[in-house]
JSON list of C-alpha atoms in Angstrom, two decimals:
[
{"chain": "A", "resi": 841, "resn": "MET", "atom": "CA", "xyz": [107.85, 113.12, 76.87]},
{"chain": "A", "resi": 842, "resn": "ALA", "atom": "CA", "xyz": [109.78, 113.15, 80.12]},
{"chain": "A", "resi": 843, "resn": "ALA", "atom": "CA", "xyz": [111.30, 110.00, 81.46]},
{"chain": "A", "resi": 844, "resn": "CYS", "atom": "CA", "xyz": [112.89, 110.18, 84.88]},
{"chain": "A", "resi": 845, "resn": "ARG", "atom": "CA", "xyz": [115.71, 107.71, 85.34]},
{"chain": "A", "resi": 846, "resn": "THR", "atom": "CA", "xyz": [115.93, 106.31, 88.81]},
{"chain": "A", "resi": 847, "resn": "LYS", "atom": "CA", "xyz": [119.09, 105.65, 90.76]},
{"chain": "A", "resi": 848, "resn": "GLY", "atom": "CA", "xyz": [120.71, 102.27, 90.65]},
{"chain": "A", "resi": 849, "resn": "SER", "atom": "CA", "xyz": [120.26, 101.82, 94.40]},
{"chain": "A", "resi": 850, "resn": "GLY", "atom": "CA", "xyz": [118.33, 103.23, 97.33]},
{"chain": "A", "resi": 851, "resn": "SER", "atom": "CA", "xyz": [114.68, 104.00, 97.86]},
{"chain": "A", "resi": 852, "resn": "VAL", "atom": "CA", "xyz": [112.63, 104.80, 94.77]},
{"chain": "A", "resi": 853, "resn": "LYS", "atom": "CA", "xyz": [109.20, 106.47, 94.88]},
{"chain": "A", "resi": 854, "resn": "HIS", "atom": "CA", "xyz": [108.08, 104.90, 91.63]},
{"chain": "A", "resi": 855, "resn": "PRO", "atom": "CA", "xyz": [107.03, 101.24, 91.36]},
{"chain": "A", "resi": 856, "resn": "THR", "atom": "CA", "xyz": [110.01, 100.50, 89.15]},
{"chain": "A", "resi": 857, "resn": "SER", "atom": "CA", "xyz": [113.09, 98.37, 89.51]},
{"chain": "A", "resi": 858, "resn": "SER", "atom": "CA", "xyz": [116.32, 100.27, 90.08]},
{"chain": "A", "resi": 859, "resn": "GLY", "atom": "CA", "xyz": [117.77, 101.87, 86.99]},
{"chain": "A", "resi": 860, "resn": "SER", "atom": "CA", "xyz": [114.49, 102.04, 85.09]},
{"chain": "A", "resi": 861, "resn": "SER", "atom": "CA", "xyz": [112.71, 105.03, 83.56]},
{"chain": "A", "resi": 862, "resn": "ALA", "atom": "CA", "xyz": [109.37, 106.37, 84.69]},
{"chain": "A", "resi": 863, "resn": "LEU", "atom": "CA", "xyz": [107.03, 109.28, 84.17]},
{"chain": "A", "resi": 864, "resn": "PRO", "atom": "CA", "xyz": [106.94, 111.96, 86.84]},
{"chain": "A", "resi": 865, "resn": "GLY", "atom": "CA", "xyz": [104.41, 110.95, 89.46]},
{"chain": "A", "resi": 866, "resn": "GLY", "atom": "CA", "xyz": [103.82, 109.78, 92.97]},
{"chain": "A", "resi": 867, "resn": "ARG", "atom": "CA", "xyz": [101.28, 109.61, 95.69]},
{"chain": "A", "resi": 868, "resn": "VAL", "atom": "CA", "xyz": [98.45, 112.01, 96.30]},
{"chain": "A", "resi": 869, "resn": "GLU", "atom": "CA", "xyz": [98.91, 113.54, 99.75]},
{"chain": "A", "resi": 870, "resn": "HIS", "atom": "CA", "xyz": [96.10, 113.49, 102.34]},
{"chain": "A", "resi": 871, "resn": "VAL", "atom": "CA", "xyz": [93.35, 115.97, 101.29]},
{"chain": "A", "resi": 872, "resn": "GLU", "atom": "CA", "xyz": [95.25, 116.86, 98.09]},
{"chain": "A", "resi": 873, "resn": "ASP", "atom": "CA", "xyz": [93.39, 117.03, 94.79]},
{"chain": "A", "resi": 874, "resn": "PRO", "atom": "CA", "xyz": [94.96, 114.66, 92.20]},
{"chain": "A", "resi": 875, "resn": "PHE", "atom": "CA", "xyz": [94.97, 117.60, 89.75]},
{"chain": "A", "resi": 876, "resn": "ASP", "atom": "CA", "xyz": [97.22, 119.54, 92.13]},
{"chain": "A", "resi": 877, "resn": "ALA", "atom": "CA", "xyz": [99.32, 116.46, 92.91]},
{"chain": "A", "resi": 878, "resn": "VAL", "atom": "CA", "xyz": [100.47, 116.05, 89.30]},
{"chain": "A", "resi": 879, "resn": "ILE", "atom": "CA", "xyz": [101.69, 119.66, 89.16]},
{"chain": "A", "resi": 880, "resn": "ARG", "atom": "CA", "xyz": [103.52, 119.22, 92.48]},
{"chain": "A", "resi": 881, "resn": "GLU", "atom": "CA", "xyz": [105.10, 115.90, 91.46]},
{"chain": "A", "resi": 882, "resn": "VAL", "atom": "CA", "xyz": [106.34, 117.26, 88.11]},
{"chain": "A", "resi": 883, "resn": "ALA", "atom": "CA", "xyz": [107.95, 120.20, 89.93]},
{"chain": "A", "resi": 884, "resn": "GLU", "atom": "CA", "xyz": [109.49, 118.03, 92.65]},
{"chain": "A", "resi": 885, "resn": "GLU", "atom": "CA", "xyz": [110.88, 115.39, 90.31]},
{"chain": "A", "resi": 886, "resn": "THR", "atom": "CA", "xyz": [111.96, 117.47, 87.30]},
{"chain": "A", "resi": 887, "resn": "GLY", "atom": "CA", "xyz": [112.28, 121.10, 88.39]},
{"chain": "A", "resi": 888, "resn": "CYS", "atom": "CA", "xyz": [109.75, 122.07, 85.72]},
{"chain": "A", "resi": 889, "resn": "ASP", "atom": "CA", "xyz": [106.55, 124.04, 86.13]},
{"chain": "A", "resi": 890, "resn": "ALA", "atom": "CA", "xyz": [103.55, 122.43, 84.47]},
{"chain": "A", "resi": 891, "resn": "MET", "atom": "CA", "xyz": [99.91, 123.07, 83.74]},
{"chain": "A", "resi": 892, "resn": "VAL", "atom": "CA", "xyz": [97.36, 120.32, 83.24]},
{"chain": "A", "resi": 893, "resn": "GLU", "atom": "CA", "xyz": [95.85, 120.25, 79.75]},
{"chain": "A", "resi": 894, "resn": "ARG", "atom": "CA", "xyz": [93.52, 117.28, 80.17]},
{"chain": "A", "resi": 895, "resn": "LEU", "atom": "CA", "xyz": [92.75, 114.11, 82.03]},
{"chain": "A", "resi": 896, "resn": "LEU", "atom": "CA", "xyz": [93.86, 111.14, 79.91]},
{"chain": "A", "resi": 897, "resn": "GLY", "atom": "CA", "xyz": [92.54, 108.27, 81.98]},
{"chain": "A", "resi": 898, "resn": "VAL", "atom": "CA", "xyz": [92.88, 105.97, 84.96]},
{"chain": "A", "resi": 899, "resn": "ASP", "atom": "CA", "xyz": [94.80, 102.71, 85.31]},
{"chain": "A", "resi": 900, "resn": "SER", "atom": "CA", "xyz": [94.27, 100.15, 88.05]},
{"chain": "A", "resi": 901, "resn": "ARG", "atom": "CA", "xyz": [96.53, 97.16, 88.54]},
{"chain": "A", "resi": 902, "resn": "VAL", "atom": "CA", "xyz": [97.48, 94.67, 91.21]},
{"chain": "A", "resi": 903, "resn": "ILE", "atom": "CA", "xyz": [101.22, 94.38, 91.80]},
{"chain": "A", "resi": 904, "resn": "PRO", "atom": "CA", "xyz": [102.05, 90.81, 92.87]},
{"chain": "A", "resi": 905, "resn": "ALA", "atom": "CA", "xyz": [104.01, 90.41, 96.12]},
{"chain": "A", "resi": 906, "resn": "ALA", "atom": "CA", "xyz": [107.03, 89.05, 94.23]},
{"chain": "A", "resi": 907, "resn": "ALA", "atom": "CA", "xyz": [107.27, 92.27, 92.18]},
{"chain": "A", "resi": 908, "resn": "ALA", "atom": "CA", "xyz": [106.25, 94.76, 94.89]},
{"chain": "A", "resi": 909, "resn": "ARG", "atom": "CA", "xyz": [108.74, 97.01, 96.68]},
{"chain": "A", "resi": 910, "resn": "ALA", "atom": "CA", "xyz": [107.82, 95.80, 100.17]},
{"chain": "A", "resi": 911, "resn": "GLY", "atom": "CA", "xyz": [107.10, 92.24, 99.08]},
{"chain": "A", "resi": 912, "resn": "VAL", "atom": "CA", "xyz": [103.38, 92.70, 99.79]},
{"chain": "A", "resi": 913, "resn": "GLU", "atom": "CA", "xyz": [100.74, 92.52, 97.06]},
{"chain": "A", "resi": 914, "resn": "HIS", "atom": "CA", "xyz": [99.04, 95.88, 96.57]},
{"chain": "A", "resi": 915, "resn": "GLN", "atom": "CA", "xyz": [96.75, 97.71, 94.19]},
{"chain": "A", "resi": 916, "resn": "ASN", "atom": "CA", "xyz": [98.06, 100.73, 92.30]},
{"chain": "A", "resi": 917, "resn": "VAL", "atom": "CA", "xyz": [95.60, 103.26, 90.89]},
{"chain": "A", "resi": 918, "resn": "GLY", "atom": "CA", "xyz": [97.20, 105.73, 88.50]},
{"chain": "A", "resi": 919, "resn": "ILE", "atom": "CA", "xyz": [95.58, 108.92, 87.23]},
{"chain": "A", "resi": 920, "resn": "PHE", "atom": "CA", "xyz": [97.17, 110.11, 83.99]},
{"chain": "A", "resi": 921, "resn": "TYR", "atom": "CA", "xyz": [97.13, 113.71, 82.81]},
{"chain": "A", "resi": 922, "resn": "ARG", "atom": "CA", "xyz": [98.56, 115.44, 79.76]},
{"chain": "A", "resi": 923, "resn": "VAL", "atom": "CA", "xyz": [100.56, 118.40, 81.00]},
{"chain": "A", "resi": 924, "resn": "ARG", "atom": "CA", "xyz": [102.37, 121.23, 79.29]},
{"chain": "A", "resi": 925, "resn": "ILE", "atom": "CA", "xyz": [105.72, 122.39, 80.66]},
{"chain": "A", "resi": 926, "resn": "THR", "atom": "CA", "xyz": [105.48, 126.14, 81.24]},
{"chain": "A", "resi": 927, "resn": "GLY", "atom": "CA", "xyz": [108.81, 126.93, 82.89]},
{"chain": "A", "resi": 928, "resn": "GLY", "atom": "CA", "xyz": [111.52, 125.84, 85.23]},
{"chain": "A", "resi": 929, "resn": "LYS", "atom": "CA", "xyz": [114.75, 124.02, 84.45]},
{"chain": "A", "resi": 930, "resn": "LEU", "atom": "CA", "xyz": [115.07, 120.25, 84.02]},
{"chain": "A", "resi": 931, "resn": "ARG", "atom": "CA", "xyz": [117.12, 118.79, 86.87]},
{"chain": "A", "resi": 932, "resn": "PRO", "atom": "CA", "xyz": [117.33, 115.62, 89.01]},
{"chain": "A", "resi": 933, "resn": "GLU", "atom": "CA", "xyz": [115.12, 115.35, 92.08]},
{"chain": "A", "resi": 934, "resn": "PRO", "atom": "CA", "xyz": [116.89, 117.10, 95.00]},
{"chain": "A", "resi": 935, "resn": "ASN", "atom": "CA", "xyz": [116.39, 114.28, 97.53]},
{"chain": "A", "resi": 936, "resn": "GLY", "atom": "CA", "xyz": [118.13, 111.82, 95.22]},
{"chain": "A", "resi": 937, "resn": "ASP", "atom": "CA", "xyz": [115.22, 109.50, 94.36]},
{"chain": "A", "resi": 938, "resn": "ILE", "atom": "CA", "xyz": [115.51, 110.48, 90.71]},
{"chain": "A", "resi": 939, "resn": "ALA", "atom": "CA", "xyz": [119.09, 110.41, 89.44]},
{"chain": "A", "resi": 940, "resn": "GLU", "atom": "CA", "xyz": [118.41, 112.08, 86.09]},
{"chain": "A", "resi": 941, "resn": "SER", "atom": "CA", "xyz": [115.51, 113.83, 84.39]},
{"chain": "A", "resi": 942, "resn": "VAL", "atom": "CA", "xyz": [115.69, 113.73, 80.60]},
{"chain": "A", "resi": 943, "resn": "TRP", "atom": "CA", "xyz": [113.44, 114.44, 77.64]},
{"chain": "A", "resi": 944, "resn": "THR", "atom": "CA", "xyz": [113.11, 111.25, 75.62]},
{"chain": "A", "resi": 945, "resn": "ALA", "atom": "CA", "xyz": [111.72, 111.14, 72.09]},
{"chain": "A", "resi": 946, "resn": "ILE", "atom": "CA", "xyz": [108.72, 108.80, 71.93]},
{"chain": "A", "resi": 947, "resn": "PRO", "atom": "CA", "xyz": [110.33, 106.39, 69.39]},
{"chain": "A", "resi": 948, "resn": "GLU", "atom": "CA", "xyz": [113.32, 105.98, 71.76]},
{"chain": "A", "resi": 949, "resn": "VAL", "atom": "CA", "xyz": [111.16, 104.96, 74.75]},
{"chain": "A", "resi": 950, "resn": "ALA", "atom": "CA", "xyz": [110.84, 101.38, 73.44]},
{"chain": "A", "resi": 951, "resn": "CYS", "atom": "CA", "xyz": [114.60, 100.92, 73.99]},
{"chain": "A", "resi": 952, "resn": "LEU", "atom": "CA", "xyz": [114.51, 101.99, 77.66]},
{"chain": "A", "resi": 953, "resn": "ARG", "atom": "CA", "xyz": [114.15, 99.78, 80.72]},
{"chain": "A", "resi": 954, "resn": "ARG", "atom": "CA", "xyz": [110.98, 101.36, 82.04]},
{"chain": "A", "resi": 955, "resn": "SER", "atom": "CA", "xyz": [107.94, 101.17, 84.28]},
{"chain": "A", "resi": 956, "resn": "SER", "atom": "CA", "xyz": [104.82, 99.68, 82.70]},
{"chain": "A", "resi": 957, "resn": "LEU", "atom": "CA", "xyz": [103.17, 102.97, 83.64]},
{"chain": "A", "resi": 958, "resn": "VAL", "atom": "CA", "xyz": [105.19, 104.67, 80.87]},
{"chain": "A", "resi": 959, "resn": "ASP", "atom": "CA", "xyz": [103.49, 102.43, 78.30]},
{"chain": "A", "resi": 960, "resn": "ILE", "atom": "CA", "xyz": [100.07, 103.00, 79.86]},
{"chain": "A", "resi": 961, "resn": "GLY", "atom": "CA", "xyz": [100.64, 106.77, 79.72]},
{"chain": "A", "resi": 962, "resn": "LEU", "atom": "CA", "xyz": [101.74, 106.59, 76.08]},
{"chain": "A", "resi": 963, "resn": "ALA", "atom": "CA", "xyz": [98.76, 104.44, 75.11]},
{"chain": "A", "resi": 964, "resn": "LEU", "atom": "CA", "xyz": [96.36, 106.87, 76.79]},
{"chain": "A", "resi": 965, "resn": "ALA", "atom": "CA", "xyz": [98.03, 109.91, 75.18]},
{"chain": "A", "resi": 966, "resn": "GLN", "atom": "CA", "xyz": [98.09, 108.35, 71.71]},
{"chain": "A", "resi": 967, "resn": "THR", "atom": "CA", "xyz": [94.57, 106.89, 71.66]},
{"chain": "A", "resi": 968, "resn": "VAL", "atom": "CA", "xyz": [92.65, 109.16, 74.07]},
{"chain": "A", "resi": 969, "resn": "PRO", "atom": "CA", "xyz": [90.00, 106.47, 74.62]},
{"chain": "A", "resi": 970, "resn": "ALA", "atom": "CA", "xyz": [86.51, 107.74, 75.47]},
{"chain": "A", "resi": 971, "resn": "THR", "atom": "CA", "xyz": [86.44, 105.42, 78.49]},
{"chain": "A", "resi": 972, "resn": "GLY", "atom": "CA", "xyz": [89.83, 106.66, 79.76]},
{"chain": "A", "resi": 973, "resn": "HIS", "atom": "CA", "xyz": [91.02, 103.05, 79.97]},
{"chain": "A", "resi": 974, "resn": "VAL", "atom": "CA", "xyz": [93.48, 100.97, 77.94]},
{"chain": "A", "resi": 975, "resn": "ALA", "atom": "CA", "xyz": [94.31, 97.27, 78.05]},
{"chain": "A", "resi": 976, "resn": "PRO", "atom": "CA", "xyz": [96.90, 96.12, 80.60]},
{"chain": "A", "resi": 977, "resn": "VAL", "atom": "CA", "xyz": [100.53, 96.28, 79.51]},
{"chain": "A", "resi": 978, "resn": "PRO", "atom": "CA", "xyz": [102.40, 92.98, 79.75]},
{"chain": "A", "resi": 979, "resn": "VAL", "atom": "CA", "xyz": [105.35, 93.10, 82.13]},
{"chain": "A", "resi": 980, "resn": "GLY", "atom": "CA", "xyz": [108.69, 91.53, 81.21]},
{"chain": "A", "resi": 981, "resn": "GLY", "atom": "CA", "xyz": [111.92, 92.31, 79.38]},
{"chain": "A", "resi": 982, "resn": "LEU", "atom": "CA", "xyz": [112.45, 96.07, 79.44]},
{"chain": "A", "resi": 983, "resn": "ILE", "atom": "CA", "xyz": [108.99, 96.68, 80.95]},
{"chain": "A", "resi": 984, "resn": "GLN", "atom": "CA", "xyz": [108.83, 96.40, 84.76]},
{"chain": "A", "resi": 985, "resn": "HIS", "atom": "CA", "xyz": [106.21, 96.99, 87.47]}
]
């Protein structure tokens, strides 16, 4: 599993607090297929080439204004894919949004300050629910929006 550690300050693309870990991801560009977006985001944020193995599911959540980056409540819709790394070299994101890209063993993830999306991704990967949906992850402690 890849967890991308964000910088302690500055703008962060992920909906995480500074210094927290996240899965590679980001926004789907105008007229971009989400399938293509995940491959692009993995390459941009980690330096690795990836191929999509399967769709895991979709998560939808409302981020309260108090926890949102811009201080405005918004809805986040996340599409989760299982990908296989096929090449490239693990490195930080060139524009500085991601300070460090590291492979993290799944048992060690529980000890990381991380985005709730990491837990959603793990739950989808481990259970592969037929509906493509898992229960919301509670936010607090090491788990952030």
